[in-house]
CSV table of C-alpha atoms and ligand atoms in Angstrom, one decimal:
chain,number,residue,atom,x,y,z
A,1,MET,CA,0.0,0.1,0.0
A,2,ARG,CA,1.1,3.6,-0.6
A,3,ALA,CA,1.2,6.0,2.3
A,4,CYS,CA,2.0,9.7,2.1
A,5,PHE,CA,2.9,11.8,5.3
A,6,GLU,CA,5.2,14.4,6.7
A,7,VAL,CA,8.3,13.3,8.5
A,8,ASN,CA,10.5,15.9,10.2
A,9,GLY,CA,8.9,18.7,7.9
A,10,ARG,CA,9.7,16.7,4.7
A,11,GLU,CA,6.7,15.1,2.8
A,12,VAL,CA,7.2,11.3,2.2
A,13,GLU,CA,5.7,8.7,0.2
A,14,VAL,CA,6.3,5.0,1.1
A,15,THR,CA,5.1,1.8,-0.6
A,16,VAL,CA,4.8,-0.7,2.5
A,17,GLU,CA,3.2,-3.9,3.4
A,18,PRO,CA,-0.1,-3.1,5.2
A,19,ARG,CA,1.0,-4.6,8.4
A,20,LEU,CA,4.3,-2.9,8.6
A,21,THR,CA,4.6,-0.7,11.8
A,22,LEU,CA,5.6,3.1,11.5
A,23,ALA,CA,8.5,2.3,13.8
A,24,ASP,CA,9.8,-0.3,11.1
A,25,CYS,CA,8.9,2.0,8.2
A,26,LEU,CA,10.9,5.0,9.9
A,27,ARG,CA,13.8,3.0,10.5
A,28,HIS,CA,14.0,0.6,7.6
A,29,HIS,CA,12.2,2.6,4.7
A,30,LEU,CA,13.3,6.2,5.7
A,31,ARG,CA,16.6,5.3,7.6
A,32,LEU,CA,15.7,7.4,10.5
A,33,THR,CA,17.2,5.0,13.0
A,34,GLY,CA,16.9,7.4,16.2
A,35,THR,CA,13.7,5.8,16.8
A,36,HIS,CA,14.3,2.7,18.7
A,37,VAL,CA,12.6,-0.7,18.9
A,38,GLY,CA,12.5,-2.5,22.2
A,39,CYS,CA,9.6,-4.5,23.3
A,40,GLU,CA,7.5,-4.3,20.0
A,41,HIS,CA,4.3,-4.2,21.9
A,42,GLY,CA,3.7,-0.9,23.5
A,43,VAL,CA,5.4,-1.3,26.9
A,44,CYS,CA,8.9,0.2,26.8
A,45,GLY,CA,8.0,3.5,25.2
A,46,ALA,CA,11.6,3.6,23.1
A,47,CYS,CA,9.7,3.9,19.9
A,48,THR,CA,7.7,7.0,20.9
A,49,VAL,CA,7.5,9.6,18.1
A,50,LEU,CA,5.0,12.8,17.7
A,51,VAL,CA,2.3,12.4,15.4
A,52,ASP,CA,0.4,15.7,15.1
A,53,GLY,CA,2.0,16.6,18.3
A,54,LYS,CA,0.9,13.8,20.5
A,55,ALA,CA,3.4,11.3,21.8
A,56,VAL,CA,2.7,8.0,20.0
A,57,ARG,CA,4.3,4.4,20.2
A,58,SER,CA,5.3,3.7,16.7
A,59,CYS,CA,5.4,0.1,17.3
A,60,LEU,CA,1.7,0.1,18.0
A,61,MET,CA,0.9,2.2,14.8
A,62,LEU,CA,0.9,1.0,11.1
A,63,ALA,CA,2.8,2.9,8.7
A,64,VAL,CA,-0.5,3.4,6.7
A,65,GLN,CA,-2.1,4.8,9.4
A,66,ALA,CA,0.1,7.9,9.2
A,67,GLU,CA,-1.4,8.9,5.9
A,68,GLY,CA,-1.9,12.5,6.1
A,69,SER,CA,-0.5,13.1,9.2
A,70,LYS,CA,2.8,15.1,10.7
A,71,VAL,CA,5.3,12.6,12.3
A,72,VAL,CA,8.2,14.2,14.2
A,73,THR,CA,11.1,11.7,15.4
A,74,VAL,CA,13.9,12.4,17.7
A,75,GLU,CA,16.1,13.5,14.7
A,76,GLY,CA,13.2,16.2,14.1
A,77,LEU,CA,13.8,17.7,17.5
A,78,SER,CA,17.6,18.3,16.9
A,79,ASN,CA,19.2,21.1,15.2
A,80,ASP,CA,22.2,21.7,13.3
A,81,GLU,CA,23.3,24.8,15.6
A,82,GLY,CA,24.1,22.4,18.8
A,83,LEU,CA,22.4,20.9,21.4
A,84,THR,CA,18.6,21.7,21.9
A,85,PRO,CA,17.6,23.0,25.4
A,86,LEU,CA,16.1,19.4,26.3
A,87,GLN,CA,19.1,17.5,24.9
A,88,ALA,CA,21.5,20.0,26.9
A,89,SER,CA,19.6,19.3,29.8
A,90,PHE,CA,19.7,15.4,29.5
A,91,ARG,CA,23.6,16.0,29.1
A,92,LYS,CA,23.9,18.4,32.2
A,93,HIS,CA,22.1,16.1,34.3
A,94,GLY,CA,23.6,12.7,32.9
A,95,ALA,CA,20.0,11.4,32.1
A,96,LEU,CA,21.2,8.7,29.9
A,97,GLN,CA,23.8,6.0,29.9
A,98,CYS,CA,23.4,3.6,27.4
A,99,GLY,CA,21.0,5.7,25.3
A,100,PHE,CA,18.5,3.3,24.3
A,101,CYS,CA,15.5,4.8,26.1
A,102,THR,CA,16.8,8.3,25.3
A,103,PRO,CA,14.8,8.9,21.9
A,104,GLY,CA,11.6,7.8,23.7
A,105,MET,CA,12.3,9.9,26.5
A,106,ILE,CA,13.2,13.0,24.6
A,107,THR,CA,10.3,12.8,22.4
A,108,THR,CA,7.7,12.0,25.3
A,109,ALA,CA,9.2,14.9,27.4
A,110,HIS,CA,9.0,17.1,24.5
A,111,ALA,CA,5.2,16.6,24.1
A,112,LEU,CA,4.7,17.1,27.8
A,113,LEU,CA,6.7,20.1,27.9
A,114,THR,CA,5.1,21.7,24.9
A,115,GLU,CA,1.6,20.9,26.3
A,116,GLU,CA,2.4,21.7,30.0
A,117,PRO,CA,5.4,23.8,30.4
A,118,ASP,CA,4.8,24.1,34.1
A,119,CYS,CA,4.5,20.6,35.0
A,120,ASP,CA,5.8,19.5,38.3
A,121,ALA,CA,7.9,16.3,39.2
A,122,ASP,CA,5.0,14.3,39.9
A,123,ARG,CA,3.6,15.1,36.2
A,124,VAL,CA,6.6,14.4,34.7
A,125,ARG,CA,7.1,11.0,36.5
A,126,GLU,CA,3.6,10.1,35.7
A,127,VAL,CA,4.1,10.9,32.1
A,128,LEU,CA,7.6,9.1,31.7
A,129,SER,CA,6.1,6.2,33.7
A,130,GLY,CA,5.3,4.7,30.3
A,131,ASN,CA,8.9,4.9,29.4
A,132,LEU,CA,11.3,2.2,30.7
A,133,CYS,CA,15.0,2.7,31.3
A,134,ARG,CA,17.2,0.1,32.5
A,135,CYS,CA,20.3,2.2,33.6
A,136,THR,CA,19.5,5.7,35.2
A,137,GLY,CA,17.1,4.9,38.2
A,138,TYR,CA,15.2,8.0,36.5
A,139,VAL,CA,16.1,10.5,38.9
A,140,SER,CA,18.2,12.3,36.6
A,141,ILE,CA,15.7,12.2,33.9
A,142,VAL,CA,13.0,13.8,35.7
A,143,GLU,CA,15.8,16.4,36.7
A,144,ALA,CA,16.7,17.0,33.3
A,145,VAL,CA,13.1,17.5,32.3
A,146,LEU,CA,12.1,19.8,34.9
A,147,ASP,CA,15.3,21.8,34.2
A,148,ALA,CA,14.2,22.1,30.5
A,149,ARG,CA,10.7,23.7,31.4
A,150,ALA,CA,12.0,27.2,31.3
A,151,ALA,CA,13.0,26.7,27.4
A,152,TYR,CA,9.2,25.9,26.7
A,153,LYS,CA,7.7,28.6,28.7
A,154,GLY,CA,6.0,31.1,26.2
A,155,ALA,CA,7.6,29.3,23.4
A,156,ALA,CA,6.0,28.0,20.3
A,157,ARG,CA,7.8,25.1,19.2
B,201,FES,S1,9.2,-0.9,21.1
B,201,FES,FE1,7.3,0.3,20.9
B,201,FES,S2,6.7,0.6,23.3
B,201,FES,FE2,8.5,-0.8,23.2
B,202,FES,S1,19.9,5.1,29.3
B,202,FES,FE1,20.0,2.7,29.0
B,202,FES,S2,17.9,2.1,28.8
B,202,FES,FE2,18.0,4.4,29.7
């Protein structure tokens, strides 16, 4: 089947098997390997991308379901000038070790901070509770997200 959608601001057209997940389409057809695949059944959050601004598990969505949508991956939340405030905050707080969970953490946190730049620690923990990290113990990730809030306040991103 053919599907047309936008990825990181670029229109793409893919021809895929109807059963292909958006995660596999991003990684294997579009070579956007920043989106990681862990559990493949919606539990770990590593595959989280933004679809029309909402954090979505791309292992639970078919590529053809993205028809007409705006998809943003972790690559789309980067820029060429340097680290974004959220990325810089993750580095400052040591909020990653192996990095496998990090793309999902960044996309989920970005969606949260865009919608709720005044969120508190409890809200950050609640939203990130669907993203598993085997390395950090989460404390540094929560601190990094809280520290990045200022960059989202009043900012249309
Ligand atoms: S790979 Fe999608 S939630 Fe784990
Ligand atoms: S940094 Fe290794 S799983 Fe989170």
